[in-house]
Amino acid sequence: MNITGNTILITGGGTGIGKGLAEALHAKGNRVIVAGRRAEPLQAVARHNAGIATATVDMADPASIAALAASVVAEHPTLNVVIHNAGIMVPEQLAGDAYDTADAEAMIATNLLGPIRLTAALLPHLKGRPHASIVTVSSGLAFVPLAATPTYNATKAAIHSWSQSLRTQLADTAIDVVEIVPPAVATDLLPGHAENPQSMPLQAYIDEVMTLIEANPAAHEICVERVGLLRDAERKGTYDEVFAMLNQPH
């Protein structure tokens, strides 16, 4: 993915990592459209960054996704990058007496089906662009799970696997498939994340991601140094140790 000269749609672009990427990419000379469920944070991003456009979408609703794709392509025909950033993370207690699957279903719909549906809707357009990128956002938890958030971990592991398959199937096209793999970052994705001293500061994370993209536009994975402990645990033979450390009782 080139660091500049793109027209980029970012889902979940009103807050957290999505907002940080939107502002950083906008500053690099890209045309950016931020999309999300709530109009107010999107409009706040646009007010503080002249030229950023907004669009509302419910990433759990197939009809809303189809409408977003159609409107963005119509209004921004130079669109050549989509960043699938929108996601929700909810702790679950599987051993409880009454395990309600509503949260699990919502995470699967938003975190996994959302990117799949939006990619399907945008592919015909992206195939016609001379240089295009589909960017997924997985997680270090795709590689070593946090036991308290089982379905979230599973959706991110699925996104990692799906990204690899998509990249292979699109190898003969002009579309790159890039996976961004965040560690725990100081955002409001999960209560306490923003204040947790173990979370990577948001601006530091965005800065490192931008540096990595600029240094290697052909990279398939964007992994900041801090996520390496999780990303590389299996290949380094440290999986059991890292899993135990991540899931130790507090």
mmCIF file of C-alpha atoms in Angstrom:
data_model
loop_
_atom_site.group_PDB
_atom_site.id
_atom_site.type_symbol
_atom_site.label_atom_id
_atom_site.label_comp_id
_atom_site.label_asym_id
_atom_site.label_seq_id
_atom_site.Cartn_x
_atom_site.Cartn_y
_atom_site.Cartn_z
ATOM 1 C CA MET A 1 0.000 0.000 0.000
ATOM 2 C CA ASN A 2 1.380 3.394 -0.973
ATOM 3 C CA ILE A 3 1.477 5.920 1.871
ATOM 4 C CA THR A 4 -0.001 8.740 -0.237
ATOM 5 C CA GLY A 5 -2.103 9.464 -3.318
ATOM 6 C CA ASN A 6 -5.028 7.202 -2.379
ATOM 7 C CA THR A 7 -8.743 7.566 -1.781
ATOM 8 C CA ILE A 8 -9.326 5.577 1.400
ATOM 9 C CA LEU A 9 -12.480 4.327 3.146
ATOM 10 C CA ILE A 10 -11.906 3.551 6.846
ATOM 11 C CA THR A 11 -14.629 1.799 8.832
ATOM 12 C CA GLY A 12 -14.757 2.552 12.538
ATOM 13 C CA GLY A 13 -13.059 5.815 11.626
ATOM 14 C CA GLY A 14 -14.610 8.016 14.287
ATOM 15 C CA THR A 15 -12.594 6.827 17.276
ATOM 16 C CA GLY A 16 -9.508 4.919 18.372
ATOM 17 C CA ILE A 17 -7.179 3.330 15.838
ATOM 18 C CA GLY A 18 -9.516 4.170 12.955
ATOM 19 C CA LYS A 19 -9.514 7.863 13.809
ATOM 20 C CA GLY A 20 -5.746 7.839 14.296
ATOM 21 C CA LEU A 21 -5.158 6.198 10.920
ATOM 22 C CA ALA A 22 -7.635 8.536 9.228
ATOM 23 C CA GLU A 23 -5.893 11.646 10.506
ATOM 24 C CA ALA A 24 -2.394 10.333 9.780
ATOM 25 C CA LEU A 25 -3.274 9.199 6.256
ATOM 26 C CA HIS A 26 -5.118 12.462 5.568
ATOM 27 C CA ALA A 27 -2.013 14.381 6.627
ATOM 28 C CA LYS A 28 0.009 12.342 4.099
ATOM 29 C CA GLY A 29 -2.097 13.621 1.212
ATOM 30 C CA ASN A 30 -4.736 10.911 0.917
ATOM 31 C CA ARG A 31 -8.439 11.527 0.391
ATOM 32 C CA VAL A 32 -10.089 9.881 3.415
ATOM 33 C CA ILE A 33 -13.689 8.848 4.104
ATOM 34 C CA VAL A 34 -14.447 7.782 7.685
ATOM 35 C CA ALA A 35 -17.440 5.518 8.244
ATOM 36 C CA GLY A 36 -19.172 4.282 11.379
ATOM 37 C CA ARG A 37 -22.485 3.820 13.169
ATOM 38 C CA ARG A 38 -22.524 7.146 15.027
ATOM 39 C CA ALA A 39 -22.496 10.353 12.997
ATOM 40 C CA GLU A 40 -21.288 12.617 15.818
ATOM 41 C CA PRO A 41 -17.713 11.283 16.244
ATOM 42 C CA LEU A 42 -17.325 11.050 12.470
ATOM 43 C CA GLN A 43 -18.355 14.676 12.083
ATOM 44 C CA ALA A 44 -15.921 15.670 14.839
ATOM 45 C CA VAL A 45 -13.084 14.054 12.885
ATOM 46 C CA ALA A 46 -14.163 15.923 9.756
ATOM 47 C CA ARG A 47 -14.397 19.259 11.598
ATOM 48 C CA HIS A 48 -10.837 18.944 12.857
ATOM 49 C CA ASN A 49 -9.430 17.668 9.545
ATOM 50 C CA ALA A 50 -10.639 19.742 6.615
ATOM 51 C CA GLY A 51 -11.311 17.525 3.622
ATOM 52 C CA ILE A 52 -12.134 14.280 5.428
ATOM 53 C CA ALA A 53 -15.550 12.982 4.331
ATOM 54 C CA THR A 54 -17.997 10.944 6.427
ATOM 55 C CA ALA A 55 -20.499 8.142 5.898
ATOM 56 C CA THR A 56 -22.659 6.199 8.319
ATOM 57 C CA VAL A 57 -22.887 2.423 8.295
ATOM 58 C CA ASP A 58 -23.892 -0.442 10.554
ATOM 59 C CA MET A 59 -21.271 -3.100 9.889
ATOM 60 C CA ALA A 60 -23.588 -5.791 11.278
ATOM 61 C CA ASP A 61 -26.300 -4.990 8.693
ATOM 62 C CA PRO A 62 -25.831 -6.354 5.143
ATOM 63 C CA ALA A 63 -28.187 -3.758 3.649
ATOM 64 C CA SER A 64 -26.327 -0.908 5.339
ATOM 65 C CA ILE A 65 -23.003 -2.229 4.035
ATOM 66 C CA ALA A 66 -24.358 -2.500 0.491
ATOM 67 C CA ALA A 67 -25.670 1.070 0.695
ATOM 68 C CA LEU A 68 -22.315 2.333 1.980
ATOM 69 C CA ALA A 69 -20.401 0.663 -0.839
ATOM 70 C CA ALA A 70 -22.731 2.052 -3.500
ATOM 71 C CA SER A 71 -22.697 5.593 -2.133
ATOM 72 C CA VAL A 72 -18.929 5.748 -1.574
ATOM 73 C CA VAL A 73 -18.159 4.471 -5.071
ATOM 74 C CA ALA A 74 -20.624 6.959 -6.567
ATOM 75 C CA GLU A 75 -19.345 9.931 -4.557
ATOM 76 C CA HIS A 76 -15.659 8.965 -4.581
ATOM 77 C CA PRO A 77 -14.972 7.158 -7.878
ATOM 78 C CA THR A 78 -11.205 7.230 -7.239
ATOM 79 C CA LEU A 79 -11.655 4.979 -4.174
ATOM 80 C CA ASN A 80 -8.810 2.473 -4.191
ATOM 81 C CA VAL A 81 -8.264 1.502 -0.543
ATOM 82 C CA VAL A 82 -10.593 0.115 2.121
ATOM 83 C CA ILE A 83 -9.406 -0.317 5.708
ATOM 84 C CA HIS A 84 -11.613 -2.749 7.639
ATOM 85 C CA ASN A 85 -11.075 -1.288 11.097
ATOM 86 C CA ALA A 86 -14.545 -1.411 12.697
ATOM 87 C CA GLY A 87 -14.773 -3.943 15.501
ATOM 88 C CA ILE A 88 -16.285 -4.678 18.890
ATOM 89 C CA MET A 89 -14.772 -6.561 21.835
ATOM 90 C CA VAL A 90 -16.898 -7.931 24.670
ATOM 91 C CA PRO A 91 -15.740 -10.238 27.498
ATOM 92 C CA GLU A 92 -17.736 -13.477 27.775
ATOM 93 C CA GLN A 93 -18.252 -15.974 30.573
ATOM 94 C CA LEU A 94 -18.721 -19.288 28.808
ATOM 95 C CA ALA A 95 -18.878 -21.286 32.035
ATOM 96 C CA GLY A 96 -21.798 -19.313 33.432
ATOM 97 C CA ASP A 97 -25.145 -20.908 34.160
ATOM 98 C CA ALA A 98 -26.836 -19.064 31.298
ATOM 99 C CA TYR A 99 -24.450 -18.324 28.453
ATOM 100 C CA ASP A 100 -26.163 -15.818 26.162
ATOM 101 C CA THR A 101 -24.740 -15.911 22.630
ATOM 102 C CA ALA A 102 -25.959 -12.414 21.689
ATOM 103 C CA ASP A 103 -22.558 -10.803 22.242
ATOM 104 C CA ALA A 104 -20.797 -13.562 20.310
ATOM 105 C CA GLU A 105 -23.179 -13.177 17.383
ATOM 106 C CA ALA A 106 -22.714 -9.399 17.365
ATOM 107 C CA MET A 107 -18.922 -9.726 17.298
ATOM 108 C CA ILE A 108 -19.022 -12.257 14.480
ATOM 109 C CA ALA A 109 -21.378 -10.038 12.479
ATOM 110 C CA THR A 110 -19.310 -6.883 12.923
ATOM 111 C CA ASN A 111 -15.739 -8.171 13.106
ATOM 112 C CA LEU A 112 -15.872 -10.960 10.530
ATOM 113 C CA LEU A 113 -18.969 -10.825 8.341
ATOM 114 C CA GLY A 114 -18.727 -7.035 8.073
ATOM 115 C CA PRO A 115 -15.327 -7.020 6.320
ATOM 116 C CA ILE A 116 -16.326 -9.988 4.156
ATOM 117 C CA ARG A 117 -19.539 -8.296 3.021
ATOM 118 C CA LEU A 118 -17.917 -4.913 2.409
ATOM 119 C CA THR A 119 -15.065 -6.493 0.460
ATOM 120 C CA ALA A 120 -17.549 -8.395 -1.712
ATOM 121 C CA ALA A 121 -19.459 -5.181 -2.395
ATOM 122 C CA LEU A 122 -16.322 -3.176 -3.292
ATOM 123 C CA LEU A 123 -14.348 -5.785 -5.244
ATOM 124 C CA PRO A 124 -15.904 -5.046 -8.652
ATOM 125 C CA HIS A 125 -14.872 -1.399 -8.284
ATOM 126 C CA LEU A 126 -11.428 -2.093 -6.789
ATOM 127 C CA LYS A 127 -10.580 -4.514 -9.606
ATOM 128 C CA GLY A 128 -10.896 -1.591 -11.987
ATOM 129 C CA ARG A 129 -8.394 0.597 -10.166
ATOM 130 C CA PRO A 130 -4.746 0.563 -11.286
ATOM 131 C CA HIS A 131 -3.465 0.297 -7.701
ATOM 132 C CA ALA A 132 -5.745 -0.850 -4.891
ATOM 133 C CA SER A 133 -5.453 -2.225 -1.374
ATOM 134 C CA ILE A 134 -7.758 -4.127 0.959
ATOM 135 C CA VAL A 135 -6.511 -3.632 4.503
ATOM 136 C CA THR A 136 -7.788 -5.816 7.338
ATOM 137 C CA VAL A 137 -7.202 -5.186 11.033
ATOM 138 C CA SER A 138 -6.708 -8.348 13.062
ATOM 139 C CA SER A 139 -5.059 -8.462 16.510
ATOM 140 C CA GLY A 140 -2.206 -10.029 18.412
ATOM 141 C CA LEU A 141 -4.999 -12.035 20.056
ATOM 142 C CA ALA A 142 -5.505 -13.821 16.731
ATOM 143 C CA PHE A 143 -2.248 -15.634 17.518
ATOM 144 C CA VAL A 144 -2.417 -16.048 21.319
ATOM 145 C CA PRO A 145 -5.947 -15.729 22.729
ATOM 146 C CA LEU A 146 -7.072 -13.817 25.799
ATOM 147 C CA ALA A 147 -9.365 -16.326 27.511
ATOM 148 C CA ALA A 148 -11.742 -13.618 28.731
ATOM 149 C CA THR A 149 -12.664 -12.625 25.155
ATOM 150 C CA PRO A 150 -13.028 -15.925 23.276
ATOM 151 C CA THR A 151 -15.249 -14.860 20.382
ATOM 152 C CA TYR A 152 -13.296 -11.657 19.761
ATOM 153 C CA ASN A 153 -10.091 -13.694 19.516
ATOM 154 C CA ALA A 154 -11.791 -16.127 17.156
ATOM 155 C CA THR A 155 -13.019 -13.380 14.829
ATOM 156 C CA LYS A 156 -9.517 -11.935 14.601
ATOM 157 C CA ALA A 157 -7.958 -15.350 13.972
ATOM 158 C CA ALA A 158 -10.533 -15.802 11.210
ATOM 159 C CA ILE A 159 -9.688 -12.399 9.725
ATOM 160 C CA HIS A 160 -6.006 -13.364 9.651
ATOM 161 C CA SER A 161 -6.755 -16.631 7.851
ATOM 162 C CA TRP A 162 -9.256 -14.976 5.503
ATOM 163 C CA SER A 163 -6.746 -12.242 4.625
ATOM 164 C CA GLN A 164 -4.156 -14.836 3.624
ATOM 165 C CA SER A 165 -6.640 -16.634 1.376
ATOM 166 C CA LEU A 166 -7.895 -13.381 -0.144
ATOM 167 C CA ARG A 167 -4.308 -12.287 -0.875
ATOM 168 C CA THR A 168 -3.617 -15.540 -2.697
ATOM 169 C CA GLN A 169 -6.836 -15.407 -4.712
ATOM 170 C CA LEU A 170 -6.159 -11.801 -5.771
ATOM 171 C CA ALA A 171 -2.498 -12.390 -6.581
ATOM 172 C CA ASP A 172 -3.084 -11.906 -10.318
ATOM 173 C CA THR A 173 -4.889 -8.584 -9.817
ATOM 174 C CA ALA A 174 -3.667 -5.085 -8.969
ATOM 175 C CA ILE A 175 -5.122 -5.388 -5.464
ATOM 176 C CA ASP A 176 -2.820 -5.738 -2.452
ATOM 177 C CA VAL A 177 -4.131 -7.369 0.722
ATOM 178 C CA VAL A 178 -2.518 -5.962 3.850
ATOM 179 C CA GLU A 179 -3.137 -7.104 7.433
ATOM 180 C CA ILE A 180 -2.557 -4.688 10.302
ATOM 181 C CA VAL A 181 -1.910 -6.590 13.556
ATOM 182 C CA PRO A 182 -2.291 -4.345 16.634
ATOM 183 C CA PRO A 183 -1.218 -5.189 20.175
ATOM 184 C CA ALA A 184 -3.273 -3.852 23.079
ATOM 185 C CA VAL A 185 -3.607 -0.145 22.278
ATOM 186 C CA ALA A 186 -4.883 2.602 24.584
ATOM 187 C CA THR A 187 -8.372 3.005 23.105
ATOM 188 C CA ASP A 188 -11.911 2.463 24.389
ATOM 189 C CA LEU A 189 -12.308 -0.871 22.563
ATOM 190 C CA LEU A 190 -12.599 -2.520 25.976
ATOM 191 C CA PRO A 191 -13.299 -0.749 29.284
ATOM 192 C CA GLY A 192 -9.993 0.055 30.967
ATOM 193 C CA HIS A 193 -7.891 -0.296 27.795
ATOM 194 C CA ALA A 194 -7.283 3.433 27.503
ATOM 195 C CA GLU A 195 -6.038 3.690 31.097
ATOM 196 C CA ASN A 196 -4.126 0.405 31.234
ATOM 197 C CA PRO A 197 -0.386 1.119 31.503
ATOM 198 C CA GLN A 198 0.247 -2.095 29.543
ATOM 199 C CA SER A 199 -1.600 -0.688 26.522
ATOM 200 C CA MET A 200 0.515 0.937 23.825
ATOM 201 C CA PRO A 201 -0.188 4.690 23.605
ATOM 202 C CA LEU A 202 -2.418 5.346 20.602
ATOM 203 C CA GLN A 203 -0.273 8.018 18.963
ATOM 204 C CA ALA A 204 2.869 5.926 19.349
ATOM 205 C CA TYR A 205 1.053 3.041 17.696
ATOM 206 C CA ILE A 206 -0.158 5.142 14.768
ATOM 207 C CA ASP A 207 3.288 6.665 14.279
ATOM 208 C CA GLU A 208 4.948 3.247 14.133
ATOM 209 C CA VAL A 209 2.332 1.860 11.743
ATOM 210 C CA MET A 210 2.789 4.806 9.385
ATOM 211 C CA THR A 211 6.567 4.408 9.513
ATOM 212 C CA LEU A 212 6.279 0.704 8.666
ATOM 213 C CA ILE A 213 3.923 1.327 5.732
ATOM 214 C CA GLU A 214 6.138 4.065 4.339
ATOM 215 C CA ALA A 215 9.295 1.963 4.718
ATOM 216 C CA ASN A 216 7.799 -1.098 3.013
ATOM 217 C CA PRO A 217 4.744 -0.384 0.815
ATOM 218 C CA ALA A 218 4.735 -4.023 -0.348
ATOM 219 C CA ALA A 219 4.413 -5.474 3.182
ATOM 220 C CA HIS A 220 1.683 -8.046 3.702
ATOM 221 C CA GLU A 221 1.581 -7.588 7.484
ATOM 222 C CA ILE A 222 2.051 -4.444 9.541
ATOM 223 C CA CYS A 223 3.281 -5.582 12.956
ATOM 224 C CA VAL A 224 4.679 -3.033 15.383
ATOM 225 C CA GLU A 225 7.482 -4.297 17.590
ATOM 226 C CA ARG A 226 5.246 -4.646 20.634
ATOM 227 C CA VAL A 227 2.925 -7.193 19.008
ATOM 228 C CA GLY A 228 5.801 -9.523 18.129
ATOM 229 C CA LEU A 229 5.515 -11.375 21.443
ATOM 230 C CA LEU A 230 2.080 -12.650 20.408
ATOM 231 C CA ARG A 231 2.501 -12.789 16.634
ATOM 232 C CA ASP A 232 5.681 -14.869 16.797
ATOM 233 C CA ALA A 233 4.913 -17.072 19.798
ATOM 234 C CA GLU A 234 4.008 -20.162 17.768
ATOM 235 C CA ARG A 235 6.986 -19.970 15.419
ATOM 236 C CA LYS A 236 9.418 -19.272 18.282
ATOM 237 C CA GLY A 237 8.120 -22.135 20.420
ATOM 238 C CA THR A 238 7.035 -19.791 23.232
ATOM 239 C CA TYR A 239 3.267 -20.194 22.803
ATOM 240 C CA ASP A 240 2.549 -21.960 26.109
ATOM 241 C CA GLU A 241 4.638 -19.468 28.047
ATOM 242 C CA VAL A 242 3.039 -16.436 26.388
ATOM 243 C CA PHE A 243 -0.474 -17.882 26.771
ATOM 244 C CA ALA A 244 0.114 -18.429 30.496
ATOM 245 C CA MET A 245 1.499 -14.926 30.924
ATOM 246 C CA LEU A 246 -1.402 -13.332 29.045
ATOM 247 C CA ASN A 247 -4.002 -15.263 31.015
ATOM 248 C CA GLN A 248 -2.516 -15.280 34.491
ATOM 249 C CA PRO A 249 -5.058 -14.567 37.288
ATOM 250 C CA HIS A 250 -5.207 -10.959 38.447
#
